[in-house]
Tab-separated table of C-alpha atoms in Angstrom:
chain	number	residue	atom	x	y	z
A	27	GLY	CA	105.478	-96.798	-145.766
A	28	ALA	CA	103.740	-99.135	-148.155
A	29	GLY	CA	100.707	-100.932	-146.942
A	30	VAL	CA	99.335	-104.336	-147.871
A	31	SER	CA	98.829	-104.725	-151.572
A	32	GLN	CA	96.771	-107.243	-153.434
A	33	SER	CA	96.477	-108.171	-157.063
A	34	PRO	CA	94.551	-108.264	-159.205
A	35	SER	CA	92.063	-105.714	-157.925
A	36	ASN	CA	89.326	-107.388	-159.940
A	37	LYS	CA	89.092	-110.854	-161.535
A	38	VAL	CA	86.357	-112.207	-163.729
A	39	THR	CA	86.594	-115.901	-164.547
A	40	GLU	CA	84.492	-118.681	-165.897
A	41	LYS	CA	83.163	-121.476	-163.732
A	42	GLY	CA	85.636	-124.321	-163.581
A	43	LYS	CA	88.747	-122.260	-164.140
A	44	ASP	CA	91.555	-121.868	-161.606
A	45	VAL	CA	92.475	-118.475	-160.221
A	46	GLU	CA	95.423	-117.157	-158.241
A	47	LEU	CA	95.193	-114.135	-155.941
A	48	ARG	CA	98.312	-112.429	-154.670
A	49	CYS	CA	99.067	-110.619	-151.444
A	50	ASP	CA	102.136	-108.574	-150.593
A	51	PRO	CA	102.167	-107.905	-146.840
A	52	ILE	CA	103.838	-105.037	-145.038
A	53	SER	CA	107.537	-105.566	-144.826
A	54	GLY	CA	108.591	-107.112	-141.577
A	55	HIS	CA	105.130	-108.506	-140.739
A	56	THR	CA	105.376	-112.151	-139.923
A	57	ALA	CA	101.647	-112.893	-139.689
A	58	LEU	CA	99.465	-112.993	-142.809
A	59	TYR	CA	95.787	-113.709	-143.098
A	60	TRP	CA	93.289	-114.358	-145.870
A	61	TYR	CA	89.564	-113.612	-145.493
A	62	ARG	CA	86.589	-113.818	-147.772
A	63	GLN	CA	83.714	-111.367	-147.728
A	64	SER	CA	80.549	-111.945	-149.644
A	65	LEU	CA	78.367	-108.992	-150.588
A	66	GLY	CA	76.825	-107.412	-147.491
A	67	GLN	CA	78.302	-110.031	-145.209
A	68	GLY	CA	81.001	-110.105	-142.540
A	69	LEU	CA	84.496	-111.423	-142.999
A	70	GLU	CA	85.085	-115.157	-143.213
A	71	PHE	CA	88.468	-116.365	-142.032
A	72	LEU	CA	90.250	-118.610	-144.552
A	73	ILE	CA	93.878	-119.187	-143.569
A	74	TYR	CA	96.574	-117.739	-141.310
A	75	PHE	CA	100.368	-117.845	-141.690
A	76	GLN	CA	102.685	-117.104	-138.753
A	77	GLY	CA	106.387	-117.010	-139.544
A	78	ASN	CA	107.672	-120.441	-140.488
A	79	SER	CA	104.995	-122.346	-138.581
A	80	ALA	CA	102.504	-124.544	-140.340
A	81	PRO	CA	99.541	-122.421	-141.475
A	82	ASP	CA	96.195	-122.516	-139.764
A	83	LYS	CA	94.000	-123.806	-142.582
A	84	SER	CA	90.938	-124.258	-140.433
A	85	GLY	CA	88.871	-121.754	-142.381
A	86	LEU	CA	89.345	-123.046	-145.884
A	87	PRO	CA	85.887	-124.003	-147.206
A	88	SER	CA	86.924	-126.873	-149.406
A	89	ASP	CA	89.919	-128.669	-150.833
A	90	ARG	CA	89.640	-126.454	-153.929
A	91	PHE	CA	91.179	-123.660	-151.806
A	92	SER	CA	94.858	-123.538	-151.049
A	93	ALA	CA	97.420	-120.935	-150.083
A	94	GLU	CA	101.135	-120.659	-149.803
A	95	ARG	CA	103.537	-118.112	-148.520
A	96	THR	CA	106.967	-117.983	-150.056
A	97	GLY	CA	109.971	-116.796	-148.070
A	98	GLY	CA	107.763	-115.567	-145.302
A	99	SER	CA	106.508	-112.658	-147.436
A	100	VAL	CA	104.289	-112.855	-150.521
A	101	SER	CA	101.258	-115.152	-150.358
A	102	THR	CA	99.141	-116.652	-153.074
A	103	LEU	CA	95.633	-117.916	-152.582
A	104	THR	CA	94.635	-120.397	-155.257
A	105	ILE	CA	91.065	-121.490	-155.987
A	106	GLN	CA	90.800	-124.451	-158.282
A	107	ARG	CA	87.709	-125.289	-160.401
A	108	THR	CA	85.988	-122.091	-159.351
A	109	GLN	CA	82.257	-122.103	-158.603
A	110	GLN	CA	79.794	-119.241	-158.701
A	111	GLU	CA	79.536	-119.303	-154.912
A	112	ASP	CA	83.226	-118.424	-154.798
A	113	SER	CA	82.339	-114.946	-156.010
A	114	ALA	CA	83.344	-112.555	-153.242
A	115	VAL	CA	85.979	-110.037	-152.157
A	116	TYR	CA	89.099	-111.761	-150.986
A	117	LEU	CA	90.942	-109.734	-148.395
A	118	CYS	CA	94.492	-110.172	-147.141
A	119	ALA	CA	95.841	-108.691	-143.969
A	120	SER	CA	99.198	-108.739	-142.195
A	121	SER	CA	100.278	-108.041	-138.650
A	122	LEU	CA	103.604	-107.679	-136.881
A	123	ASP	CA	103.509	-111.042	-135.283
A	124	ARG	CA	100.778	-112.501	-133.097
A	125	VAL	CA	97.066	-112.459	-133.662
A	126	THR	CA	96.696	-109.901	-130.916
A	127	GLU	CA	98.576	-107.393	-133.050
A	128	THR	CA	96.699	-104.921	-135.241
A	129	GLN	CA	95.850	-106.380	-138.660
A	130	TYR	CA	96.426	-104.154	-141.613
A	131	PHE	CA	94.198	-104.971	-144.530
A	132	GLY	CA	94.775	-104.688	-148.276
A	133	PRO	CA	92.134	-103.328	-150.699
A	134	GLY	CA	90.985	-106.791	-151.588
A	135	THR	CA	90.467	-108.661	-154.873
A	136	ARG	CA	86.915	-108.805	-156.209
A	137	LEU	CA	86.367	-112.154	-157.771
A	138	LEU	CA	83.409	-112.814	-160.043
A	139	VAL	CA	82.779	-116.333	-161.286
A	140	LEU	CA	80.460	-116.482	-164.227
B	20	LEU	CA	86.240	-120.100	-130.056
B	21	ALA	CA	85.080	-116.920	-128.457
B	22	LYS	CA	81.796	-116.006	-130.138
B	23	THR	CA	80.689	-112.402	-130.314
B	24	THR	CA	77.211	-110.948	-130.662
B	25	GLN	CA	76.552	-107.394	-131.824
B	26	PRO	CA	73.446	-105.471	-132.973
B	27	ILE	CA	73.021	-105.777	-136.701
B	28	SER	CA	72.471	-102.060	-137.204
B	29	MET	CA	72.253	-98.713	-135.447
B	30	ASP	CA	71.173	-95.238	-136.467
B	31	SER	CA	72.470	-91.991	-135.051
B	32	TYR	CA	72.671	-88.267	-135.835
B	33	GLU	CA	75.644	-86.072	-136.350
B	34	GLY	CA	77.160	-84.806	-133.116
B	35	GLN	CA	75.755	-87.615	-130.945
B	36	GLU	CA	77.699	-90.147	-128.983
B	37	VAL	CA	77.316	-93.691	-130.206
B	38	ASN	CA	77.770	-96.746	-128.044
B	39	ILE	CA	77.983	-100.214	-129.678
B	40	THR	CA	77.943	-103.129	-127.288
B	41	CYS	CA	79.418	-106.548	-128.057
B	42	SER	CA	78.695	-109.646	-126.026
B	43	HIS	CA	81.330	-112.301	-125.621
B	44	ASN	CA	80.221	-114.573	-122.819
B	45	ASN	CA	82.873	-117.263	-123.310
B	46	ILE	CA	85.836	-114.953	-123.481
B	47	ALA	CA	89.041	-116.667	-122.291
B	48	THR	CA	91.603	-115.383	-119.794
B	49	ASN	CA	94.174	-114.485	-122.426
B	50	ASP	CA	91.748	-113.032	-124.946
B	51	TYR	CA	91.888	-109.427	-126.070
B	52	ILE	CA	88.978	-107.376	-127.427
B	53	THR	CA	89.564	-105.575	-130.689
B	54	TRP	CA	87.316	-103.344	-132.758
B	55	TYR	CA	87.639	-102.682	-136.465
B	56	GLN	CA	85.809	-100.249	-138.840
B	57	GLN	CA	85.033	-100.985	-142.423
B	58	PHE	CA	83.883	-98.607	-145.113
B	59	PRO	CA	82.297	-99.865	-148.338
B	60	SER	CA	84.751	-101.281	-150.796
B	61	GLN	CA	87.614	-101.105	-148.322
B	62	GLY	CA	89.286	-103.538	-145.932
B	63	PRO	CA	88.680	-103.207	-142.212
B	64	ARG	CA	90.723	-100.716	-140.261
B	65	PHE	CA	91.815	-101.086	-136.633
B	66	ILE	CA	90.059	-98.733	-134.163
B	67	ILE	CA	90.925	-99.854	-130.657
B	68	GLN	CA	91.963	-102.784	-128.521
B	69	GLY	CA	91.690	-103.532	-124.819
B	70	TYR	CA	91.897	-106.253	-122.208
B	71	LYS	CA	90.035	-104.774	-119.245
B	72	THR	CA	88.625	-101.516	-117.807
B	73	LYS	CA	88.806	-98.545	-120.163
B	74	VAL	CA	90.956	-97.706	-123.147
B	75	THR	CA	90.834	-94.375	-124.958
B	76	ASN	CA	92.531	-93.160	-128.093
B	77	GLU	CA	92.042	-90.293	-130.485
B	78	VAL	CA	89.020	-91.768	-132.171
B	79	ALA	CA	87.194	-93.931	-129.635
B	80	SER	CA	86.933	-95.351	-126.147
B	81	LEU	CA	86.458	-98.998	-125.185
B	82	PHE	CA	84.715	-99.907	-121.959
B	83	ILE	CA	85.177	-103.406	-120.596
B	84	PRO	CA	83.448	-104.419	-117.350
B	85	ALA	CA	85.186	-106.504	-114.695
B	86	ASP	CA	83.689	-109.806	-115.893
B	87	ARG	CA	84.826	-109.059	-119.476
B	88	LYS	CA	81.742	-110.763	-120.917
B	89	SER	CA	80.910	-107.674	-122.927
B	90	SER	CA	82.498	-104.552	-124.234
B	91	THR	CA	81.242	-101.200	-125.512
B	92	LEU	CA	82.750	-99.147	-128.227
B	93	SER	CA	82.037	-95.464	-127.708
B	94	LEU	CA	82.317	-92.984	-130.570
B	95	PRO	CA	82.125	-89.344	-129.398
B	96	ARG	CA	80.285	-86.813	-131.515
B	97	VAL	CA	79.901	-88.854	-134.649
B	98	SER	CA	79.953	-87.345	-138.085
B	99	LEU	CA	78.573	-88.573	-141.403
B	100	SER	CA	81.967	-90.053	-142.180
B	101	ASP	CA	81.591	-92.458	-139.267
B	102	THR	CA	78.941	-94.343	-141.214
B	103	ALA	CA	80.504	-97.810	-141.536
B	104	VAL	CA	80.362	-101.353	-140.280
B	105	TYR	CA	81.984	-101.995	-136.901
B	106	TYR	CA	83.353	-105.369	-135.961
B	107	CYS	CA	84.121	-106.715	-132.547
B	108	LEU	CA	86.734	-109.447	-132.288
B	109	VAL	CA	87.771	-111.478	-129.307
B	110	GLY	CA	90.789	-113.647	-129.180
B	111	GLY	CA	94.312	-114.193	-127.996
B	112	ASP	CA	97.452	-115.974	-128.989
B	113	ASN	CA	95.624	-119.149	-129.846
B	114	ALA	CA	95.465	-118.877	-133.610
B	115	GLY	CA	91.972	-119.087	-134.875
B	116	ASN	CA	89.904	-117.408	-132.240
B	117	MET	CA	90.964	-113.891	-133.121
B	118	LEU	CA	89.876	-114.448	-136.666
B	119	THR	CA	86.049	-114.504	-136.417
B	120	PHE	CA	84.764	-111.137	-137.493
B	121	GLY	CA	81.111	-111.965	-137.548
B	122	GLY	CA	78.538	-109.770	-139.249
B	123	GLY	CA	79.392	-106.506	-137.458
B	124	THR	CA	77.168	-103.539	-136.672
B	125	ARG	CA	76.134	-101.229	-139.479
B	126	LEU	CA	76.138	-97.703	-138.128
B	127	MET	CA	74.254	-95.094	-140.115
B	128	VAL	CA	74.899	-91.514	-139.113
B	129	LYS	CA	72.255	-89.078	-140.379
B	130	PRO	CA	72.496	-85.275	-140.751
């Protein structure tokens, strides 16, 4: 079946602009995660959605970052007033339900802020 | 949060067995231990998960001692294609503590 998909695959933007990154999880997966990975670094947790519960936003680095998940499926990560330090690969993952379940990752969106 | 500590990098040769150890001294009772593999320009991929003792699947084994304060991922007879970054995660149903990947271990397999 289809895996996790993300779009766009690459995004180049200018400092100060807003960007939206999209994630389509695996059908039926109730848990969805966003991570950020800077070049050569590990994954940094951003936000976690579980079903209809309030999302765990504990990893969002600033109030410029926000995410929503519509209808328990597609998720959008929005970065407002982008800064050069926001340049990274943004990875989305989904799992069947709980955090103990295997996470399936998408290919990521490479964001470059000039 | 359950913090994990892994070696930054390891080198090995084709055909050898590789053991990567992860320390997690403050693991909680309901925490599981999960390992992921990541190739360049790809998202991480699940390898194996365990709670205690030993777990084995078609690609790896996971050894967890009785105190669960560490775990060892064992890759039998590695090949060049096993060159990747390996992440150890510790967490349970409490959202947040499964989600710290850390820096991982960069494994380089040489011919």
